[in-house]
PDB file of C-alpha atoms and ligand atoms in Angstrom:
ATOM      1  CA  UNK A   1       2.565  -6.487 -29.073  1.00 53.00           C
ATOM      2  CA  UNK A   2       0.678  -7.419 -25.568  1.00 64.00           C
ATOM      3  CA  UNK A   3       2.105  -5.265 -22.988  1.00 70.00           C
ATOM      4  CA  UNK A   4       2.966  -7.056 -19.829  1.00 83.00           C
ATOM      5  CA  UNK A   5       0.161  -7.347 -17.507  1.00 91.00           C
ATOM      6  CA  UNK A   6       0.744  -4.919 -14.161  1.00 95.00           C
ATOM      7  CA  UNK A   7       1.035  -6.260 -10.811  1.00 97.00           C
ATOM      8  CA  UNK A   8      -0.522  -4.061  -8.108  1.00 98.00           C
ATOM      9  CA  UNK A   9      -0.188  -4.623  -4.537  1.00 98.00           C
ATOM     10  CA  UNK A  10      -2.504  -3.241  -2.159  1.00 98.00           C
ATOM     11  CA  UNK A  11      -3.530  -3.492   1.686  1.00 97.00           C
ATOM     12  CA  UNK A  12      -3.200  -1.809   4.784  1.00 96.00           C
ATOM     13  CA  UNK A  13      -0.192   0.898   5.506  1.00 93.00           C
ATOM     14  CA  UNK A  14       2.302  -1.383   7.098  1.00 94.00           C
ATOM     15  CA  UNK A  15       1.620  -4.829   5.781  1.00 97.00           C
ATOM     16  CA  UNK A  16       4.596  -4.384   3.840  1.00 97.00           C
ATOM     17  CA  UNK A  17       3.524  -3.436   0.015  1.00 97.00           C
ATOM     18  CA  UNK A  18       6.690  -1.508  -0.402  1.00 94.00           C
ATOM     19  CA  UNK A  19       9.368  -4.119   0.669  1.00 96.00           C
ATOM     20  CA  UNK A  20       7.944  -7.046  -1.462  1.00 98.00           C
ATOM     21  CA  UNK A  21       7.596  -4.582  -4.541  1.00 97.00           C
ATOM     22  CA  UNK A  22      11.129  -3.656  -4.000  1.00 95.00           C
ATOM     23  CA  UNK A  23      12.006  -7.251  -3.285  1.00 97.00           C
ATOM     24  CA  UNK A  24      10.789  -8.130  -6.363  1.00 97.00           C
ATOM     25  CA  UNK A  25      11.857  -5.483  -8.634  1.00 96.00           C
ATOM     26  CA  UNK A  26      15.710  -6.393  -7.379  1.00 96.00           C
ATOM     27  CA  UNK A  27      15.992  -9.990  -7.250  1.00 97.00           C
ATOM     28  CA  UNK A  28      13.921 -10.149 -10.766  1.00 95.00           C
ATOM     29  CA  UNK A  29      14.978  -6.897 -12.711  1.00 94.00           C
ATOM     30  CA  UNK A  30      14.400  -8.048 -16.175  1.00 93.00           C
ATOM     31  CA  UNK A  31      10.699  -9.186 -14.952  1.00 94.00           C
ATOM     32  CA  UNK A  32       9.564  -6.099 -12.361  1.00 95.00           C
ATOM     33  CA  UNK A  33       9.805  -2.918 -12.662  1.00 93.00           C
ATOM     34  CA  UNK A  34       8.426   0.026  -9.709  1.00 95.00           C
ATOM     35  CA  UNK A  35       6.226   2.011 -10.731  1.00 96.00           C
ATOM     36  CA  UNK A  36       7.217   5.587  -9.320  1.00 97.00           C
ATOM     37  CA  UNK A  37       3.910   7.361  -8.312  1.00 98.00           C
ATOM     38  CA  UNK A  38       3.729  11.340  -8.160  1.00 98.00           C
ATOM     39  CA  UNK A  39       2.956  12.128  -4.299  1.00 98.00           C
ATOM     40  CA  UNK A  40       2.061  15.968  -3.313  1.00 98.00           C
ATOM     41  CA  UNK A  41       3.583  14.949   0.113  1.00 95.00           C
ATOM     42  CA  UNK A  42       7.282  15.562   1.725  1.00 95.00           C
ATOM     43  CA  UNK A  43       9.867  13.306   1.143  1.00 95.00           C
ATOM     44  CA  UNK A  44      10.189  11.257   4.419  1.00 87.00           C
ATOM     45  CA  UNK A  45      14.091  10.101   5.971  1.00 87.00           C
ATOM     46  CA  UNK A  46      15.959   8.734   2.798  1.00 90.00           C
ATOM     47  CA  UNK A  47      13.323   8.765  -0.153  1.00 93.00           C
ATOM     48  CA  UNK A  48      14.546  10.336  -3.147  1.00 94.00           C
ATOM     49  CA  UNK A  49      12.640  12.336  -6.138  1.00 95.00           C
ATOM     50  CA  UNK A  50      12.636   9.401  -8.696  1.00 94.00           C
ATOM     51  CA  UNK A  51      13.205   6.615  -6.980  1.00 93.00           C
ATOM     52  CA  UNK A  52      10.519   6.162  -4.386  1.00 93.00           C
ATOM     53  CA  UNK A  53       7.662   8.980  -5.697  1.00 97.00           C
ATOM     54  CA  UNK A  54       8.274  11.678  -8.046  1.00 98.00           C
ATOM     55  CA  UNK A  55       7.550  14.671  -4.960  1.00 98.00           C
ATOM     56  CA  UNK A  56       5.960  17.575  -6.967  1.00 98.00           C
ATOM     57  CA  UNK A  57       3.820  20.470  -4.910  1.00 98.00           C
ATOM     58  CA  UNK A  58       0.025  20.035  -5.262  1.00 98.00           C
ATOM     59  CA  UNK A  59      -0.339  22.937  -7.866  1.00 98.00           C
ATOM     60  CA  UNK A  60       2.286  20.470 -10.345  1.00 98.00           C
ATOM     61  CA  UNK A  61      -0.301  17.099  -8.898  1.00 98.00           C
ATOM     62  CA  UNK A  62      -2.983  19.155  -9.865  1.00 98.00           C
ATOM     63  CA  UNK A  63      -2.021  20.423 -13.483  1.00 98.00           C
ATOM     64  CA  UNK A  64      -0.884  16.491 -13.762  1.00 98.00           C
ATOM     65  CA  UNK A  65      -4.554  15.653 -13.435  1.00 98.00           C
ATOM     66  CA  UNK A  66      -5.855  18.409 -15.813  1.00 98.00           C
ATOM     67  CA  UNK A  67      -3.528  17.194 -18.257  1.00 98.00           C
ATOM     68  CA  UNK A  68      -4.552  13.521 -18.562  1.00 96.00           C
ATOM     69  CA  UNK A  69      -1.118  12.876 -17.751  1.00 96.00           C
ATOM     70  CA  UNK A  70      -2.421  10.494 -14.762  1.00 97.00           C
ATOM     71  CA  UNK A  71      -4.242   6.632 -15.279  1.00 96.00           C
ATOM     72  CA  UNK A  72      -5.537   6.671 -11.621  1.00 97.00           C
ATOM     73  CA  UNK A  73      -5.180   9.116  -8.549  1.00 98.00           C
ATOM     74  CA  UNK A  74      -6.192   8.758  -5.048  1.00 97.00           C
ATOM     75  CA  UNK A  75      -6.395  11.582  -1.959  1.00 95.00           C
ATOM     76  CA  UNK A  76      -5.186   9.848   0.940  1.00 91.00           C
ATOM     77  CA  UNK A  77      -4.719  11.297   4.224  1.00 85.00           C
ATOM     78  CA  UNK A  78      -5.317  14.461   2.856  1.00 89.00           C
ATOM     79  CA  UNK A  79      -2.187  13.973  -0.011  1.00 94.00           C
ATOM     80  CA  UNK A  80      -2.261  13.593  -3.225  1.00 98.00           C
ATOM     81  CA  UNK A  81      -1.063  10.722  -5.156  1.00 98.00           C
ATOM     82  CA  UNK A  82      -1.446   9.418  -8.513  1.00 98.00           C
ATOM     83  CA  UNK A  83      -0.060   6.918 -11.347  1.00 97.00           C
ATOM     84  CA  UNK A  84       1.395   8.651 -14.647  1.00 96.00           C
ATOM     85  CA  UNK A  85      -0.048   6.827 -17.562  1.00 94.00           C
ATOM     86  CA  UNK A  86       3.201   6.686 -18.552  1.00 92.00           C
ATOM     87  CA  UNK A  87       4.217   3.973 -16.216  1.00 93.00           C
ATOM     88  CA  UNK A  88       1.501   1.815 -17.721  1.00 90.00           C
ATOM     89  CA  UNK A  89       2.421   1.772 -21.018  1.00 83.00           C
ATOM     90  CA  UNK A  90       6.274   3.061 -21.478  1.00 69.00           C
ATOM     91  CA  UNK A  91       7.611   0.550 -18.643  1.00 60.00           C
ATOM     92  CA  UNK A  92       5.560  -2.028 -20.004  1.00 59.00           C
ATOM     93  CA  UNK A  93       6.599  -1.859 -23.115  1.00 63.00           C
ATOM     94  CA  UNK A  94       9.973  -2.598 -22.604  1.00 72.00           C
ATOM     95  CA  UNK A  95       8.833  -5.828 -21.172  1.00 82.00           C
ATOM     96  CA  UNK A  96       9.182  -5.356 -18.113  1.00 91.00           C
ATOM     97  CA  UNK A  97       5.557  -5.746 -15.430  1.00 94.00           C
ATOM     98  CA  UNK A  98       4.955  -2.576 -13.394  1.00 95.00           C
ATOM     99  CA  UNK A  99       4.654  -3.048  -9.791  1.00 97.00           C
ATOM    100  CA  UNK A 100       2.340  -0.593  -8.525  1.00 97.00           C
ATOM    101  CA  UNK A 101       2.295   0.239  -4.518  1.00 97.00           C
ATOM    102  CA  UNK A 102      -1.126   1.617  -4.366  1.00 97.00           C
ATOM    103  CA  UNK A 103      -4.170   2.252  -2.642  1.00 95.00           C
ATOM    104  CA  UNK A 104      -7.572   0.066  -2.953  1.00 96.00           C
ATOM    105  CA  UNK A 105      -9.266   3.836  -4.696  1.00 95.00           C
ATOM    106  CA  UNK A 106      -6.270   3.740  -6.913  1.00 97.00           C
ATOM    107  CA  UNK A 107      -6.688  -0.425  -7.801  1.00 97.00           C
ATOM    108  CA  UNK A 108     -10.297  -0.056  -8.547  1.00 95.00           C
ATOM    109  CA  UNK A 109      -9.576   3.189 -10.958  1.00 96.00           C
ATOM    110  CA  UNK A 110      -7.209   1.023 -12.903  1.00 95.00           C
ATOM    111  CA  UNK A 111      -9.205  -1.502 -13.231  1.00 93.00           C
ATOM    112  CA  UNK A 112     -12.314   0.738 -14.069  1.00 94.00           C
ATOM    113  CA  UNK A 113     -10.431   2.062 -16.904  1.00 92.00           C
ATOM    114  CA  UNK A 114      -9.778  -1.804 -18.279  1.00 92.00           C
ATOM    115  CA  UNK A 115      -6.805  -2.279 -17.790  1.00 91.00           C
ATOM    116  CA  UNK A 116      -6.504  -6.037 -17.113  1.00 92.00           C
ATOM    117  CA  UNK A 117      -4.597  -5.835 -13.898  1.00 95.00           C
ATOM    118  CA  UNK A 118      -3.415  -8.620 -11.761  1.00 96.00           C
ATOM    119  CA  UNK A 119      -4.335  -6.506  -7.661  1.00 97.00           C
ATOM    120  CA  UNK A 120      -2.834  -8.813  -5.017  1.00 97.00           C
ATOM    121  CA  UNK A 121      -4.226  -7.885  -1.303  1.00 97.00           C
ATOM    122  CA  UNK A 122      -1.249  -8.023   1.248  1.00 98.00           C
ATOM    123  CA  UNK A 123      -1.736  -8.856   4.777  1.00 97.00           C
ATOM    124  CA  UNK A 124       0.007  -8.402   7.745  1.00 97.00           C
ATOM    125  CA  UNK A 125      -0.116 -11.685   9.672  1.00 96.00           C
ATOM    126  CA  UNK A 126      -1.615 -10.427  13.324  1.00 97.00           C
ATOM    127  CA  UNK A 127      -2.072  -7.145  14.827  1.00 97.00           C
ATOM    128  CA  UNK A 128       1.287  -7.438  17.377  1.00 97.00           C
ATOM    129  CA  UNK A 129       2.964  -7.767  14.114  1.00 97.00           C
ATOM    130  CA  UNK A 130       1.234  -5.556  12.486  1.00 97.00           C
ATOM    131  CA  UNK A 131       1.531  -2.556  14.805  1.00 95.00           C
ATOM    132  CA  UNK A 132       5.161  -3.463  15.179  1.00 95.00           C
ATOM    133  CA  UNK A 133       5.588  -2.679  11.455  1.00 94.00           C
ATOM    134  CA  UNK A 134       3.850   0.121  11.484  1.00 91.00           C
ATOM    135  CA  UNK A 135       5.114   2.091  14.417  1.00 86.00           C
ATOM    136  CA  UNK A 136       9.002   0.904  13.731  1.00 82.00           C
ATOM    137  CA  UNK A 137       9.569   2.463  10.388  1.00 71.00           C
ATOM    138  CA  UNK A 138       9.973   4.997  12.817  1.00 71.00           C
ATOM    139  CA  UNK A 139       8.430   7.391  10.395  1.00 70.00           C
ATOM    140  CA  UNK A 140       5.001   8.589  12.333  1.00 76.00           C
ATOM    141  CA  UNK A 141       3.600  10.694  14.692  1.00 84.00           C
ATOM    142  CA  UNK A 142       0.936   9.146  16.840  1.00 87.00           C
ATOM    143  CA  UNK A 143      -1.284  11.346  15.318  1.00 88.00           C
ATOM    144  CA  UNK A 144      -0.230   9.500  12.374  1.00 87.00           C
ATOM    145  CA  UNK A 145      -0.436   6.211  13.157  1.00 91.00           C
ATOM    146  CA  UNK A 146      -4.341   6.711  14.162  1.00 93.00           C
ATOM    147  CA  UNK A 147      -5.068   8.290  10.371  1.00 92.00           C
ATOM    148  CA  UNK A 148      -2.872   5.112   9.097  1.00 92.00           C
ATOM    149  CA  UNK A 149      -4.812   2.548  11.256  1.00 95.00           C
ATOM    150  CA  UNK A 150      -8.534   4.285  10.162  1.00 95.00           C
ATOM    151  CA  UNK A 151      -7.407   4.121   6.521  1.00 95.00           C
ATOM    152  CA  UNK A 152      -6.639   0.433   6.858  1.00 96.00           C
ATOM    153  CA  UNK A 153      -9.551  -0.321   8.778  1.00 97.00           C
ATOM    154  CA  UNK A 154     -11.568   0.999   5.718  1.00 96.00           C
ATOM    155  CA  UNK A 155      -9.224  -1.110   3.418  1.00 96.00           C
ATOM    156  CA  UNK A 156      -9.519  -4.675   5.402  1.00 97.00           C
ATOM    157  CA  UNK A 157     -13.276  -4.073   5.101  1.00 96.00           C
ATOM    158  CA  UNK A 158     -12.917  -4.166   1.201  1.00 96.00           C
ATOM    159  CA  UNK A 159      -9.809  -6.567   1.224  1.00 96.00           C
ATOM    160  CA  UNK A 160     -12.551  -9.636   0.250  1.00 92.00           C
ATOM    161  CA  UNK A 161     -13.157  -7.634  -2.438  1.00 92.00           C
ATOM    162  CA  UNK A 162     -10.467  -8.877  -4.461  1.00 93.00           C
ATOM    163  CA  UNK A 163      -9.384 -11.880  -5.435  1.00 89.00           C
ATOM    164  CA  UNK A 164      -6.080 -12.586  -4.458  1.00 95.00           C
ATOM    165  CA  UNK A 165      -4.231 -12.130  -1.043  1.00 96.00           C
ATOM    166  CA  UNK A 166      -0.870 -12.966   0.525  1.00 96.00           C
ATOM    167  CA  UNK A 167      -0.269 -13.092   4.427  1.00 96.00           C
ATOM    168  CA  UNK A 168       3.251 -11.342   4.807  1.00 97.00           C
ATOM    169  CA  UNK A 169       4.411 -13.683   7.618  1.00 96.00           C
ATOM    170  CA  UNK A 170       7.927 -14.884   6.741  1.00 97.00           C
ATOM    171  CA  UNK A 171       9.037 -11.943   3.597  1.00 98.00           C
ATOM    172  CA  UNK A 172      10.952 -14.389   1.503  1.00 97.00           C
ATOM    173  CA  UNK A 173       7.792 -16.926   1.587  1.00 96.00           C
ATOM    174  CA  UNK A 174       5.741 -14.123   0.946  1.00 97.00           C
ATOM    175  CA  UNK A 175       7.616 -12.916  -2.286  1.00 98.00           C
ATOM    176  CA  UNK A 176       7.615 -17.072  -3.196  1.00 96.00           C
ATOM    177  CA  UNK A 177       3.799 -16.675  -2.858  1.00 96.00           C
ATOM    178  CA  UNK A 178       3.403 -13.280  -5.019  1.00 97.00           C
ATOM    179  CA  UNK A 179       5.631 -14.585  -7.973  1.00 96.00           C
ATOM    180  CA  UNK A 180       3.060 -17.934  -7.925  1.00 95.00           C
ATOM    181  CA  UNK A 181       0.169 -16.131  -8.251  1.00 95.00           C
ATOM    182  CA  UNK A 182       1.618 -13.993 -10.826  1.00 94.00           C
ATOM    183  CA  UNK A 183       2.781 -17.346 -12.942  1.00 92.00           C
ATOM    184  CA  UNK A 184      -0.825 -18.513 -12.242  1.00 87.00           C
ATOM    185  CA  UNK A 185       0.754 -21.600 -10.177  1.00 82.00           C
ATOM    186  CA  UNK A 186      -1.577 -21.004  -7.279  1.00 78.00           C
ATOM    187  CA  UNK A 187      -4.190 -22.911  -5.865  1.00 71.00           C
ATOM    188  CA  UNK A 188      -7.436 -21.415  -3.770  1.00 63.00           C
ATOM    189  CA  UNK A 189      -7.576 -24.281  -1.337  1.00 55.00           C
ATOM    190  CA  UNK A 190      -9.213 -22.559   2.379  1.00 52.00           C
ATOM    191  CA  UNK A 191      -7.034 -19.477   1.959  1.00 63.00           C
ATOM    192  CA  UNK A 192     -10.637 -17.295   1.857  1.00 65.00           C
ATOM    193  CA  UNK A 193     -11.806 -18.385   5.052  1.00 71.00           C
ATOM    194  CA  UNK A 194      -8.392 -17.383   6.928  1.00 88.00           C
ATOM    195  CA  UNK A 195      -8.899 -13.848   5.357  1.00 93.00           C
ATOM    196  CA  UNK A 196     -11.956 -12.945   6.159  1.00 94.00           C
ATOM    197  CA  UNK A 197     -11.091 -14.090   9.572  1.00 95.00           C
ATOM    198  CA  UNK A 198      -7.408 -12.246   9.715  1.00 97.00           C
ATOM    199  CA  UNK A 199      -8.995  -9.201   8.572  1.00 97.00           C
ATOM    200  CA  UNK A 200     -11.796  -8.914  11.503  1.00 97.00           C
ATOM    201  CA  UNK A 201      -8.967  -9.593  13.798  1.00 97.00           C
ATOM    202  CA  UNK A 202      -6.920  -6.504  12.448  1.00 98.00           C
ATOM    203  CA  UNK A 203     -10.064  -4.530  11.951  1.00 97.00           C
ATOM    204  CA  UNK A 204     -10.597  -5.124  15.806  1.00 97.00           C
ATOM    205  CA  UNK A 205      -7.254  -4.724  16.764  1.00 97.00           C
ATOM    206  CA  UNK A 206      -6.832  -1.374  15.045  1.00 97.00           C
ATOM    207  CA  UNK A 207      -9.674  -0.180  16.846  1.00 96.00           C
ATOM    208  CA  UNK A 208      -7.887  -1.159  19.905  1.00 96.00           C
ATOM    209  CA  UNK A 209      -4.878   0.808  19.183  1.00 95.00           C
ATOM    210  CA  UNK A 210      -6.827   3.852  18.109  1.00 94.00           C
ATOM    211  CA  UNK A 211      -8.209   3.739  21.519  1.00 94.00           C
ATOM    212  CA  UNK A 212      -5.167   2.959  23.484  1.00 93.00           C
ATOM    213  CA  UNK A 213      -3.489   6.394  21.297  1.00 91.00           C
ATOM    214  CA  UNK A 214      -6.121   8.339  21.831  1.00 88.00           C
ATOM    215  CA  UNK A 215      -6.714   7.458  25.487  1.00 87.00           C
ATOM    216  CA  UNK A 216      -3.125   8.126  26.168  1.00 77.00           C
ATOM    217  CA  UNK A 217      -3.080  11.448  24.327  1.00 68.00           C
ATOM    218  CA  UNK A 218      -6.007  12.684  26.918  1.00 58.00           C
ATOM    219  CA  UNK A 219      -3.962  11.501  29.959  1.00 59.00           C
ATOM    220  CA  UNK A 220      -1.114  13.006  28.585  1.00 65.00           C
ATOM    221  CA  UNK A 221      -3.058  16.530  28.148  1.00 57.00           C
ATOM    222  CA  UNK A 222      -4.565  15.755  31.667  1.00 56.00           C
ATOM    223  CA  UNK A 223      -1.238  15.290  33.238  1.00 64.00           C
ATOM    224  CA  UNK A 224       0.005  18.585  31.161  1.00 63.00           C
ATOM    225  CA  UNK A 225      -2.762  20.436  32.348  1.00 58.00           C
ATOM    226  CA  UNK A 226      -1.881  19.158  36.358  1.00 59.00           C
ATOM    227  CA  UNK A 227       1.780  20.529  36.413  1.00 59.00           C
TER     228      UNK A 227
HETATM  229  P1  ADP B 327       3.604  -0.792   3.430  1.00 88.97           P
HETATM  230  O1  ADP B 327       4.308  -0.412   2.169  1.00 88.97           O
HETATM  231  O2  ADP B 327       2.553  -1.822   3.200  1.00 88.97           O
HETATM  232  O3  ADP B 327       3.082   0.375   4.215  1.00 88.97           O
HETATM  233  P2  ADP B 327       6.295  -1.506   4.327  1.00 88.97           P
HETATM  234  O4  ADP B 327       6.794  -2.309   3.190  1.00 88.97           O
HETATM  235  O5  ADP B 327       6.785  -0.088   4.469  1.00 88.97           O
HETATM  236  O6  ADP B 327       4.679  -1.515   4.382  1.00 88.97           O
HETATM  237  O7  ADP B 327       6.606  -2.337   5.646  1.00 88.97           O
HETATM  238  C1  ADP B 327       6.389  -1.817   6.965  1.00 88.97           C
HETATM  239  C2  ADP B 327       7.538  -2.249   7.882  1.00 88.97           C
HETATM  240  O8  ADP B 327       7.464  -3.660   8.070  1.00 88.97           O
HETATM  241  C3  ADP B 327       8.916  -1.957   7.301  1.00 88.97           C
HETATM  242  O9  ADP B 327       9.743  -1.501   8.354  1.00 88.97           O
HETATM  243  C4  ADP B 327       9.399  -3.309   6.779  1.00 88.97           C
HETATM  244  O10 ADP B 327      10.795  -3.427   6.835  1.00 88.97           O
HETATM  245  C5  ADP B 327       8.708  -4.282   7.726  1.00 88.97           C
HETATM  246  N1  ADP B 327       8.366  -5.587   7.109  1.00 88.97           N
HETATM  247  C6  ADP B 327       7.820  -5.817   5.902  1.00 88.97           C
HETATM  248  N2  ADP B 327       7.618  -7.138   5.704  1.00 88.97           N
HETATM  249  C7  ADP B 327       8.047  -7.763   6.822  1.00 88.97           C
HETATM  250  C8  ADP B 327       8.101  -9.158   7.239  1.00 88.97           C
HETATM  251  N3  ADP B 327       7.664 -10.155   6.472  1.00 88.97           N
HETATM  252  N4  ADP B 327       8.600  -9.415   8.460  1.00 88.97           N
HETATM  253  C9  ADP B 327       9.027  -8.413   9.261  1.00 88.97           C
HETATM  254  N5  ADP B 327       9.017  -7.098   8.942  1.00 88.97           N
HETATM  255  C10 ADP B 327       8.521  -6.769   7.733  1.00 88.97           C
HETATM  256  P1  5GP B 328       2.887   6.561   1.953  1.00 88.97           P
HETATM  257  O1  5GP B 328       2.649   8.008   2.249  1.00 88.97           O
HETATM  258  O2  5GP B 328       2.938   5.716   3.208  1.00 88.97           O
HETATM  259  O3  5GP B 328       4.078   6.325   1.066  1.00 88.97           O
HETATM  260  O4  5GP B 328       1.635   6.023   1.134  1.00 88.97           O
HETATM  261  C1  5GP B 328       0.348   6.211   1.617  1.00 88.97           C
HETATM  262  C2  5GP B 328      -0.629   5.430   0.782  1.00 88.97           C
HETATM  263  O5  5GP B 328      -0.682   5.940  -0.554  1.00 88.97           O
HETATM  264  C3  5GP B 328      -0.296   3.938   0.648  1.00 88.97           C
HETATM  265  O6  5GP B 328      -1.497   3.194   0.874  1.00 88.97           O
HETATM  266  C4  5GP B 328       0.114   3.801  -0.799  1.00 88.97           C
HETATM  267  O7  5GP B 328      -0.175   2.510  -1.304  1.00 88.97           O
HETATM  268  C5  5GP B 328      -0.742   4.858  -1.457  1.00 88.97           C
HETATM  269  N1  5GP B 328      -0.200   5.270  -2.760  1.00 88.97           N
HETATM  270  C6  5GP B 328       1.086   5.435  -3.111  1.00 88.97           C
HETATM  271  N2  5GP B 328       1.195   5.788  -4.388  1.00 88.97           N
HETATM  272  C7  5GP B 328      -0.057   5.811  -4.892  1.00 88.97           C
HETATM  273  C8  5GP B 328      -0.609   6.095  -6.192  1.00 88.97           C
HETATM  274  O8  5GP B 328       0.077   6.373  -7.147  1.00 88.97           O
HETATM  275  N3  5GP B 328      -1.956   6.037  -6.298  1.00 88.97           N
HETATM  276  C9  5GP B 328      -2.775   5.718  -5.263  1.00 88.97           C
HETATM  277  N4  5GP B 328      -4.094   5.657  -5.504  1.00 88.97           N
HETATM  278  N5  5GP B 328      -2.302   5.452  -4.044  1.00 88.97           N
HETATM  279  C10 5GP B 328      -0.960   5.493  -3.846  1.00 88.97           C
END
């Protein structure tokens, strides 16, 4: 039997990877299914062991690696996370795709290993968008944000890379234009050119950002120092 080929989104933190996979796996359940990633970090507000990551300690991540027990595994800022094999293969072959939420190091391991793949590159429309995303989950420190927005400054610069991307304007369009690509009922048309230009505009407006934080975080030392 062919197993179901997985579906893995990628792009920068706060484009919105997450909420289309879990759009998808809930309005479709007999088609999607999430693939649950082990993560080394802390559970954040609501997440759950299970549902969104498996949380194990880094000694657990790092027996998981000796053991095989992992298709792909990425460090990123400075945690570890990682797809069990298991997800690949036992999901799939129930019939169901696995939608994997993962980073462009994790994509190009999977695909490495030959695992035909189907990596969709999410975008977020513009950077006011984009930064509103990212700072209103609510779930960073500004400290935070500035490792986020130098990850995904290193990720736009490989986004052309792949071959398919979706600008995560309006979500419900944006799930429409996922599920086409994955029934093979889209067309290339100019989409390429728009990328490569929405991705030097977030590229530069990260930078931006990274120097409005930082600049702030010296004024606020500045003023600390003054009182
Ligand atoms: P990622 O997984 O890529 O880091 P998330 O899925 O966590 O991004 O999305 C970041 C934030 O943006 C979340 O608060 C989410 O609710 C919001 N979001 C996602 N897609 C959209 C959209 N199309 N319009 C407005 N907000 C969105
Ligand atoms: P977060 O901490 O915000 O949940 O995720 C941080 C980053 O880790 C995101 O870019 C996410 O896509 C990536 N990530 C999550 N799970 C995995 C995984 O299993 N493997 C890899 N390589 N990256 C992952």
């Amino acid at each position: 039997m062919s197993l179901p080929r997985p579906l893995i989104l990628v792009g920068p933190s706060g484009a919105g990877k997450t909420t289309i996979a879990s759009r998808l796996v809930r309005g479709y359940p007999e088609r999607f299914r999430f693939s649950v990633s082990a993560t080394s970090r802390a559970p954040r507000g609501r997440e759950r062991s299970g549902r969104e990551y498996s949380f194990v300690s880094r000694e657990e991540f790092k027996e998981m690696i000796a053991s095989g027990e992992l298709a792909e595994w990425a460090q990123v800022h400075g945690e570890y996370y990682g797809t069990p094999v298991d997800n690949l293969t036992g999901l799939a072959e129930e019939g169901t795709v696995p939608v994997l939420d993962i980073d462009v190091q994790g994509a190009r391991q999977v695909m490495r290993r030959g695992i035909d793949a189907l990596v969709i590159f999410i975008l977020p429309p513009g950077t006011a968008q984009w930064l509103t995303r990212l700072t209103g989950r609510g779930t960073e420190s500004a400290e935070g944000i500035v490792r986020r927005l130098h990850t995904a400054r290193e990720e736009l610069r490989k986004a052309t890379t792949f071959e398919e991307h979706v600008v995560n304007q309006d979500l419900g369009e944006a799930v429409r234009k996922v599920l086409e690509i994955a029934d093979g009922r889209a067309g290339k048309g100019a989409r390429d050119r728009r990328v490569e230009e929405l991705c030097r505009e977030l590229d530069a407006g990260a930078t931006a950002e990274i120097g409005r934080i930082r600049g702030r975080g010296v004024a606020d030392e500045i003023r600390k120092e003054e009182t």
